[in-house]
PDB file of C-alpha atoms in Angstrom:
ATOM      1  CA  GLN A   1       6.789 -11.208  12.410  1.00  0.00           C
ATOM      2  CA  SER A   2       9.565  -8.851  11.346  1.00  0.00           C
ATOM      3  CA  ALA A   3       8.921  -6.641   8.333  1.00  0.00           C
ATOM      4  CA  LEU A   4      10.601  -7.556   5.079  1.00  0.00           C
ATOM      5  CA  THR A   5      13.628  -5.389   4.276  1.00  0.00           C
ATOM      6  CA  GLN A   6      13.413  -2.892   1.432  1.00  0.00           C
ATOM      7  CA  PRO A   7      15.646   0.093   0.600  1.00  0.00           C
ATOM      8  CA  ALA A   8      14.109   3.297   1.901  1.00  0.00           C
ATOM      9  CA  SER A   9      14.470   5.056  -1.418  1.00  0.00           C
ATOM     10  CA  VAL A  10      15.521   4.594  -5.024  1.00  0.00           C
ATOM     11  CA  SER A  11      15.622   7.019  -7.903  1.00  0.00           C
ATOM     12  CA  GLY A  12      16.018   7.039 -11.650  1.00  0.00           C
ATOM     13  CA  SER A  13      15.609   9.246 -14.683  1.00  0.00           C
ATOM     14  CA  PRO A  14      12.784   8.890 -17.189  1.00  0.00           C
ATOM     15  CA  GLY A  15      13.415   5.981 -19.506  1.00  0.00           C
ATOM     16  CA  GLN A  16      15.822   4.258 -17.164  1.00  0.00           C
ATOM     17  CA  SER A  17      15.260   1.020 -15.243  1.00  0.00           C
ATOM     18  CA  ILE A  18      15.319   0.562 -11.486  1.00  0.00           C
ATOM     19  CA  THR A  19      15.127  -2.460  -9.217  1.00  0.00           C
ATOM     20  CA  ILE A  20      13.742  -2.606  -5.695  1.00  0.00           C
ATOM     21  CA  SER A  21      14.822  -5.488  -3.489  1.00  0.00           C
ATOM     22  CA  CYS A  22      12.804  -7.188  -0.761  1.00  0.00           C
ATOM     23  CA  THR A  23      14.641  -9.455   1.659  1.00  0.00           C
ATOM     24  CA  GLY A  24      12.976 -11.871   4.025  1.00  0.00           C
ATOM     25  CA  THR A  25      13.688 -15.308   5.393  1.00  0.00           C
ATOM     26  CA  SER A  26      13.055 -18.936   4.537  1.00  0.00           C
ATOM     27  CA  SER A  27       9.831 -18.631   6.552  1.00  0.00           C
ATOM     28  CA  ASP A  28       8.346 -16.094   4.201  1.00  0.00           C
ATOM     29  CA  VAL A  29       9.882 -14.911   0.917  1.00  0.00           C
ATOM     30  CA  GLY A  30      12.171 -17.910   0.516  1.00  0.00           C
ATOM     31  CA  GLY A  31       9.587 -20.475   1.484  1.00  0.00           C
ATOM     32  CA  TYR A  32       6.698 -19.591  -0.796  1.00  0.00           C
ATOM     33  CA  ASN A  33       6.030 -18.189  -4.245  1.00  0.00           C
ATOM     34  CA  TYR A  34       3.511 -15.823  -2.675  1.00  0.00           C
ATOM     35  CA  VAL A  35       5.378 -12.546  -3.026  1.00  0.00           C
ATOM     36  CA  SER A  36       3.345  -9.562  -4.181  1.00  0.00           C
ATOM     37  CA  TRP A  37       4.147  -5.918  -4.866  1.00  0.00           C
ATOM     38  CA  TYR A  38       1.965  -2.844  -4.342  1.00  0.00           C
ATOM     39  CA  GLN A  39       2.186   0.729  -5.574  1.00  0.00           C
ATOM     40  CA  GLN A  40       0.825   3.520  -3.412  1.00  0.00           C
ATOM     41  CA  HIS A  41       0.456   7.150  -4.373  1.00  0.00           C
ATOM     42  CA  PRO A  42       0.030   9.742  -1.596  1.00  0.00           C
ATOM     43  CA  GLY A  43      -3.379   9.614   0.003  1.00  0.00           C
ATOM     44  CA  LYS A  44      -4.452   6.622  -2.058  1.00  0.00           C
ATOM     45  CA  ALA A  45      -5.060   2.957  -1.330  1.00  0.00           C
ATOM     46  CA  PRO A  46      -2.368   0.480  -2.407  1.00  0.00           C
ATOM     47  CA  LYS A  47      -2.614  -1.012  -5.892  1.00  0.00           C
ATOM     48  CA  LEU A  48      -1.495  -4.531  -6.764  1.00  0.00           C
ATOM     49  CA  MET A  49       1.310  -4.520  -9.338  1.00  0.00           C
ATOM     50  CA  ILE A  50       2.798  -8.041  -9.166  1.00  0.00           C
ATOM     51  CA  TYR A  51       1.507 -11.233  -7.586  1.00  0.00           C
ATOM     52  CA  ASP A  52       2.959 -14.711  -7.028  1.00  0.00           C
ATOM     53  CA  VAL A  53       6.500 -13.368  -7.561  1.00  0.00           C
ATOM     54  CA  SER A  54       6.282 -12.511 -11.247  1.00  0.00           C
ATOM     55  CA  ASN A  55       2.683 -12.280 -12.468  1.00  0.00           C
ATOM     56  CA  ARG A  56       1.100  -9.021 -13.588  1.00  0.00           C
ATOM     57  CA  PRO A  57      -2.599  -8.345 -13.046  1.00  0.00           C
ATOM     58  CA  SER A  58      -4.630  -7.300 -16.026  1.00  0.00           C
ATOM     59  CA  GLY A  59      -4.132  -3.605 -16.713  1.00  0.00           C
ATOM     60  CA  VAL A  60      -0.678  -3.286 -15.189  1.00  0.00           C
ATOM     61  CA  SER A  61       2.009  -2.160 -17.613  1.00  0.00           C
ATOM     62  CA  ASN A  62       4.519  -4.756 -18.808  1.00  0.00           C
ATOM     63  CA  ARG A  63       7.203  -2.308 -17.715  1.00  0.00           C
ATOM     64  CA  PHE A  64       6.729  -3.837 -14.266  1.00  0.00           C
ATOM     65  CA  SER A  65       8.292  -7.233 -13.608  1.00  0.00           C
ATOM     66  CA  GLY A  66       9.095  -9.365 -10.583  1.00  0.00           C
ATOM     67  CA  SER A  67      11.518 -12.108  -9.675  1.00  0.00           C
ATOM     68  CA  LYS A  68      12.889 -14.010  -6.705  1.00  0.00           C
ATOM     69  CA  SER A  69      16.130 -15.666  -5.743  1.00  0.00           C
ATOM     70  CA  GLY A  70      16.365 -17.384  -2.393  1.00  0.00           C
ATOM     71  CA  ASN A  71      15.092 -15.108   0.356  1.00  0.00           C
ATOM     72  CA  THR A  72      15.152 -11.974  -1.813  1.00  0.00           C
ATOM     73  CA  ALA A  73      12.476 -10.812  -4.223  1.00  0.00           C
ATOM     74  CA  SER A  74      12.857  -7.951  -6.670  1.00  0.00           C
ATOM     75  CA  LEU A  75      10.624  -5.541  -8.535  1.00  0.00           C
ATOM     76  CA  THR A  76      12.004  -4.022 -11.727  1.00  0.00           C
ATOM     77  CA  ILE A  77      10.473  -1.047 -13.460  1.00  0.00           C
ATOM     78  CA  SER A  78      11.772  -0.371 -16.944  1.00  0.00           C
ATOM     79  CA  GLY A  79      11.277   2.733 -19.053  1.00  0.00           C
ATOM     80  CA  LEU A  80      10.619   4.869 -15.984  1.00  0.00           C
ATOM     81  CA  GLN A  81       7.795   7.372 -16.315  1.00  0.00           C
ATOM     82  CA  ALA A  82       6.834  10.309 -14.137  1.00  0.00           C
ATOM     83  CA  GLU A  83       3.663   8.554 -12.977  1.00  0.00           C
ATOM     84  CA  ASP A  84       5.719   5.696 -11.554  1.00  0.00           C
ATOM     85  CA  GLU A  85       6.831   7.993  -8.742  1.00  0.00           C
ATOM     86  CA  ALA A  86       5.212   6.443  -5.658  1.00  0.00           C
ATOM     87  CA  ASP A  87       5.838   4.226  -2.664  1.00  0.00           C
ATOM     88  CA  TYR A  88       6.286   0.511  -3.344  1.00  0.00           C
ATOM     89  CA  TYR A  89       5.712  -2.314  -0.892  1.00  0.00           C
ATOM     90  CA  CYS A  90       6.475  -5.993  -1.129  1.00  0.00           C
ATOM     91  CA  SER A  91       4.509  -8.581   0.782  1.00  0.00           C
ATOM     92  CA  SER A  92       4.775 -12.284   1.475  1.00  0.00           C
ATOM     93  CA  TYR A  93       2.763 -15.080   2.990  1.00  0.00           C
ATOM     94  CA  THR A  94       4.474 -16.593   6.040  1.00  0.00           C
ATOM     95  CA  SER A  95       4.814 -19.995   7.652  1.00  0.00           C
ATOM     96  CA  SER A  96       2.570 -18.762  10.492  1.00  0.00           C
ATOM     97  CA  SER A  97      -0.319 -18.340   8.028  1.00  0.00           C
ATOM     98  CA  THR A  98       0.026 -14.579   8.345  1.00  0.00           C
ATOM     99  CA  GLN A  99       1.130 -11.923   5.890  1.00  0.00           C
ATOM    100  CA  VAL A 100       4.061  -9.543   6.182  1.00  0.00           C
ATOM    101  CA  PHE A 101       4.869  -6.333   4.319  1.00  0.00           C
ATOM    102  CA  GLY A 102       8.164  -4.659   3.603  1.00  0.00           C
ATOM    103  CA  GLY A 103       8.964  -1.272   5.065  1.00  0.00           C
ATOM    104  CA  GLY A 104       8.339   0.411   1.738  1.00  0.00           C
ATOM    105  CA  THR A 105      10.519   2.110  -0.880  1.00  0.00           C
ATOM    106  CA  LYS A 106      10.019   5.645  -2.107  1.00  0.00           C
ATOM    107  CA  LEU A 107      10.673   5.856  -5.839  1.00  0.00           C
ATOM    108  CA  THR A 108      11.690   9.260  -7.158  1.00  0.00           C
ATOM    109  CA  VAL A 109      11.691   9.903 -10.891  1.00  0.00           C
ATOM    110  CA  LEU A 110      14.325  12.581 -11.438  1.00  0.00           C
TER     111      LEU A 110
ATOM    112  CA  GLU B   1     -17.198  -4.000  -9.801  1.00  0.00           C
ATOM    113  CA  VAL B   2     -15.613  -4.957  -6.481  1.00  0.00           C
ATOM    114  CA  GLN B   3     -16.230  -2.358  -3.785  1.00  0.00           C
ATOM    115  CA  LEU B   4     -14.983  -2.299  -0.220  1.00  0.00           C
ATOM    116  CA  VAL B   5     -16.146   0.581   1.961  1.00  0.00           C
ATOM    117  CA  GLU B   6     -14.763   0.995   5.463  1.00  0.00           C
ATOM    118  CA  SER B   7     -16.445   2.948   8.246  1.00  0.00           C
ATOM    119  CA  GLY B   8     -16.262   3.395  11.989  1.00  0.00           C
ATOM    120  CA  GLY B   9     -13.000   5.253  12.363  1.00  0.00           C
ATOM    121  CA  GLY B  10     -12.593   8.292  14.568  1.00  0.00           C
ATOM    122  CA  LEU B  11     -10.927   9.754  17.651  1.00  0.00           C
ATOM    123  CA  VAL B  12     -10.747   7.540  20.739  1.00  0.00           C
ATOM    124  CA  GLN B  13      -8.902   7.866  24.041  1.00  0.00           C
ATOM    125  CA  PRO B  14      -6.123   5.461  25.013  1.00  0.00           C
ATOM    126  CA  GLY B  15      -7.634   2.351  26.537  1.00  0.00           C
ATOM    127  CA  GLY B  16     -10.860   2.841  24.615  1.00  0.00           C
ATOM    128  CA  SER B  17     -12.614   0.691  22.048  1.00  0.00           C
ATOM    129  CA  LEU B  18     -13.747   1.078  18.464  1.00  0.00           C
ATOM    130  CA  ARG B  19     -15.425  -1.189  15.932  1.00  0.00           C
ATOM    131  CA  LEU B  20     -14.562  -0.881  12.266  1.00  0.00           C
ATOM    132  CA  SER B  21     -16.820  -2.165   9.510  1.00  0.00           C
ATOM    133  CA  CYS B  22     -16.208  -2.954   5.867  1.00  0.00           C
ATOM    134  CA  ALA B  23     -19.162  -3.273   3.498  1.00  0.00           C
ATOM    135  CA  ALA B  24     -18.401  -5.462   0.495  1.00  0.00           C
ATOM    136  CA  SER B  25     -20.190  -5.555  -2.842  1.00  0.00           C
ATOM    137  CA  GLY B  26     -19.649  -6.669  -6.416  1.00  0.00           C
ATOM    138  CA  PHE B  27     -18.452 -10.183  -5.561  1.00  0.00           C
ATOM    139  CA  THR B  28     -19.414 -13.284  -3.591  1.00  0.00           C
ATOM    140  CA  PHE B  29     -18.165 -12.170  -0.184  1.00  0.00           C
ATOM    141  CA  SER B  30     -18.480 -15.595   1.409  1.00  0.00           C
ATOM    142  CA  SER B  31     -15.963 -17.060  -1.048  1.00  0.00           C
ATOM    143  CA  TYR B  32     -12.953 -15.004   0.011  1.00  0.00           C
ATOM    144  CA  TRP B  33     -10.507 -14.651   2.863  1.00  0.00           C
ATOM    145  CA  MET B  34     -10.646 -11.050   4.051  1.00  0.00           C
ATOM    146  CA  SER B  35      -8.052  -8.943   5.855  1.00  0.00           C
ATOM    147  CA  TRP B  36      -7.349  -5.684   7.643  1.00  0.00           C
ATOM    148  CA  VAL B  37      -4.162  -3.792   6.836  1.00  0.00           C
ATOM    149  CA  ARG B  38      -3.178  -0.547   8.545  1.00  0.00           C
ATOM    150  CA  GLN B  39      -0.848   2.349   7.867  1.00  0.00           C
ATOM    151  CA  ALA B  40       0.319   4.724  10.579  1.00  0.00           C
ATOM    152  CA  PRO B  41       0.763   8.360   9.491  1.00  0.00           C
ATOM    153  CA  GLY B  42       3.852   8.640   7.308  1.00  0.00           C
ATOM    154  CA  LYS B  43       4.693   4.966   7.803  1.00  0.00           C
ATOM    155  CA  GLY B  44       4.456   1.747   5.828  1.00  0.00           C
ATOM    156  CA  LEU B  45       1.769  -0.874   5.462  1.00  0.00           C
ATOM    157  CA  GLU B  46       1.245  -3.346   8.296  1.00  0.00           C
ATOM    158  CA  TRP B  47      -0.880  -6.464   7.976  1.00  0.00           C
ATOM    159  CA  VAL B  48      -3.214  -6.713  10.979  1.00  0.00           C
ATOM    160  CA  ALA B  49      -5.473  -9.741  10.670  1.00  0.00           C
ATOM    161  CA  ASN B  50      -7.283 -12.067   8.328  1.00  0.00           C
ATOM    162  CA  ILE B  51     -10.278 -14.367   8.465  1.00  0.00           C
ATOM    163  CA  LYS B  52     -11.267 -17.429   6.480  1.00  0.00           C
ATOM    164  CA  GLN B  53     -14.394 -17.577   4.362  1.00  0.00           C
ATOM    165  CA  ASP B  54     -16.535 -19.203   7.062  1.00  0.00           C
ATOM    166  CA  GLY B  55     -14.827 -17.458   9.987  1.00  0.00           C
ATOM    167  CA  SER B  56     -13.330 -20.697  11.278  1.00  0.00           C
ATOM    168  CA  GLU B  57      -9.737 -19.478  11.049  1.00  0.00           C
ATOM    169  CA  LYS B  58      -8.385 -16.116  12.175  1.00  0.00           C
ATOM    170  CA  TYR B  59      -4.820 -14.841  12.339  1.00  0.00           C
ATOM    171  CA  TYR B  60      -3.367 -11.695  13.865  1.00  0.00           C
ATOM    172  CA  VAL B  61      -0.131  -9.732  13.980  1.00  0.00           C
ATOM    173  CA  ASP B  62       1.485 -10.156  17.392  1.00  0.00           C
ATOM    174  CA  SER B  63       1.021  -6.510  18.377  1.00  0.00           C
ATOM    175  CA  VAL B  64      -2.801  -6.762  18.376  1.00  0.00           C
ATOM    176  CA  LYS B  65      -3.331 -10.300  19.689  1.00  0.00           C
ATOM    177  CA  GLY B  66      -5.671 -10.306  22.638  1.00  0.00           C
ATOM    178  CA  ARG B  67      -6.865  -6.767  21.900  1.00  0.00           C
ATOM    179  CA  PHE B  68      -8.339  -6.921  18.378  1.00  0.00           C
ATOM    180  CA  THR B  69     -10.924  -9.360  17.030  1.00  0.00           C
ATOM    181  CA  ILE B  70     -11.695  -9.843  13.361  1.00  0.00           C
ATOM    182  CA  SER B  71     -15.115 -11.174  12.402  1.00  0.00           C
ATOM    183  CA  ARG B  72     -17.483 -11.325   9.461  1.00  0.00           C
ATOM    184  CA  ASP B  73     -21.169 -11.627   8.656  1.00  0.00           C
ATOM    185  CA  ASN B  74     -21.545 -13.295   5.285  1.00  0.00           C
ATOM    186  CA  ALA B  75     -25.293 -12.660   5.263  1.00  0.00           C
ATOM    187  CA  LYS B  76     -24.575  -8.933   5.451  1.00  0.00           C
ATOM    188  CA  ASN B  77     -21.472  -9.005   3.224  1.00  0.00           C
ATOM    189  CA  SER B  78     -19.572  -7.311   5.993  1.00  0.00           C
ATOM    190  CA  LEU B  79     -16.186  -7.542   7.683  1.00  0.00           C
ATOM    191  CA  TYR B  80     -15.484  -6.163  11.147  1.00  0.00           C
ATOM    192  CA  LEU B  81     -12.565  -5.311  13.392  1.00  0.00           C
ATOM    193  CA  GLN B  82     -13.289  -4.903  17.094  1.00  0.00           C
ATOM    194  CA  MET B  83     -10.441  -2.946  18.653  1.00  0.00           C
ATOM    195  CA  ASN B  84     -10.105  -2.849  22.445  1.00  0.00           C
ATOM    196  CA  SER B  85      -7.458  -1.435  24.794  1.00  0.00           C
ATOM    197  CA  LEU B  86      -6.385   0.960  22.095  1.00  0.00           C
ATOM    198  CA  ARG B  87      -2.940   2.531  22.261  1.00  0.00           C
ATOM    199  CA  ALA B  88      -1.408   5.584  20.618  1.00  0.00           C
ATOM    200  CA  GLU B  89       0.550   3.270  18.333  1.00  0.00           C
ATOM    201  CA  ASP B  90      -2.709   1.918  16.905  1.00  0.00           C
ATOM    202  CA  THR B  91      -3.288   5.300  15.252  1.00  0.00           C
ATOM    203  CA  ALA B  92      -3.473   4.565  11.531  1.00  0.00           C
ATOM    204  CA  VAL B  93      -5.576   4.361   8.428  1.00  0.00           C
ATOM    205  CA  TYR B  94      -7.194   0.932   8.447  1.00  0.00           C
ATOM    206  CA  TYR B  95      -7.812  -0.719   5.088  1.00  0.00           C
ATOM    207  CA  CYS B  96     -10.123  -3.607   4.348  1.00  0.00           C
ATOM    208  CA  ALA B  97      -8.655  -5.898   1.672  1.00  0.00           C
ATOM    209  CA  ARG B  98      -9.847  -8.948  -0.239  1.00  0.00           C
ATOM    210  CA  ARG B  99      -7.388 -11.782  -0.580  1.00  0.00           C
ATOM    211  CA  SER B 100      -7.170 -13.730  -3.809  1.00  0.00           C
ATOM    212  CA  SER B 101      -9.246 -16.903  -3.864  1.00  0.00           C
ATOM    213  CA  THR B 102      -6.301 -18.905  -5.224  1.00  0.00           C
ATOM    214  CA  SER B 103      -3.278 -17.220  -3.671  1.00  0.00           C
ATOM    215  CA  CYS B 104      -2.105 -14.828  -0.980  1.00  0.00           C
ATOM    216  CA  TYR B 105      -2.229 -11.349  -2.440  1.00  0.00           C
ATOM    217  CA  TYR B 106      -4.628  -8.434  -2.166  1.00  0.00           C
ATOM    218  CA  GLY B 107      -6.198  -7.398  -5.426  1.00  0.00           C
ATOM    219  CA  SER B 108      -8.926  -5.195  -3.978  1.00  0.00           C
ATOM    220  CA  TRP B 109      -8.686  -2.561  -1.266  1.00  0.00           C
ATOM    221  CA  GLY B 110     -11.062  -0.121   0.360  1.00  0.00           C
ATOM    222  CA  GLN B 111     -10.329   3.575   0.686  1.00  0.00           C
ATOM    223  CA  GLY B 112      -9.450   3.269   4.375  1.00  0.00           C
ATOM    224  CA  THR B 113     -10.780   4.723   7.603  1.00  0.00           C
ATOM    225  CA  LEU B 114      -8.664   6.759  10.024  1.00  0.00           C
ATOM    226  CA  VAL B 115      -8.390   5.747  13.653  1.00  0.00           C
ATOM    227  CA  THR B 116      -6.762   8.260  15.991  1.00  0.00           C
ATOM    228  CA  VAL B 117      -5.928   7.231  19.547  1.00  0.00           C
ATOM    229  CA  SER B 118      -5.213  10.301  21.636  1.00  0.00           C
ATOM    230  CA  SER B 119      -6.239  11.976  24.852  1.00  0.00           C
TER     231      SER B 119
END
């Protein structure tokens, strides 16, 4: 039950695009299309941004997109805005019928 | 509107016990897997446990197996987490989360309740 691997931090200027990677194994990310992404602002509960690798919940901006290749999933945010500054976590279902999160990535909008 | 409200957090000594509750409303509670997710101060999210709709299946992260028990009361629309033999490393905000009925993601979260394990 090792955490998925995410970069500790990423940054970008307003209007730019950034991508956050999430690396697991064939027992989690690579084995299922059950990767989800969450945004968390300080002191707040996580918010679902992407589910099932690339689907956006109603109300989430189309600037957020997800993809997966092999054991690595990615979250891309285009047209960066100040309010996108937050922590981002990926998550995956696992072959043990459990769930695992990534270590989290702090996004800084310069 | 889906609402999940956690309660029961507080300060407890190492080796002690605590029972967390999560009151659910705004949806048919008995139709969903439910989970607990925690976040230690300044750290990332950690999935703790989940429970099937009828309570017949339960899964735990290795670090809490044998110490924590997840349960539910569908008649009361409530989820619980019984935490025994608490350790300092269990200190965290504990979130109640509803899993999708068709997939494995968490679309609804509570506001969290803080558990502090310290002497």
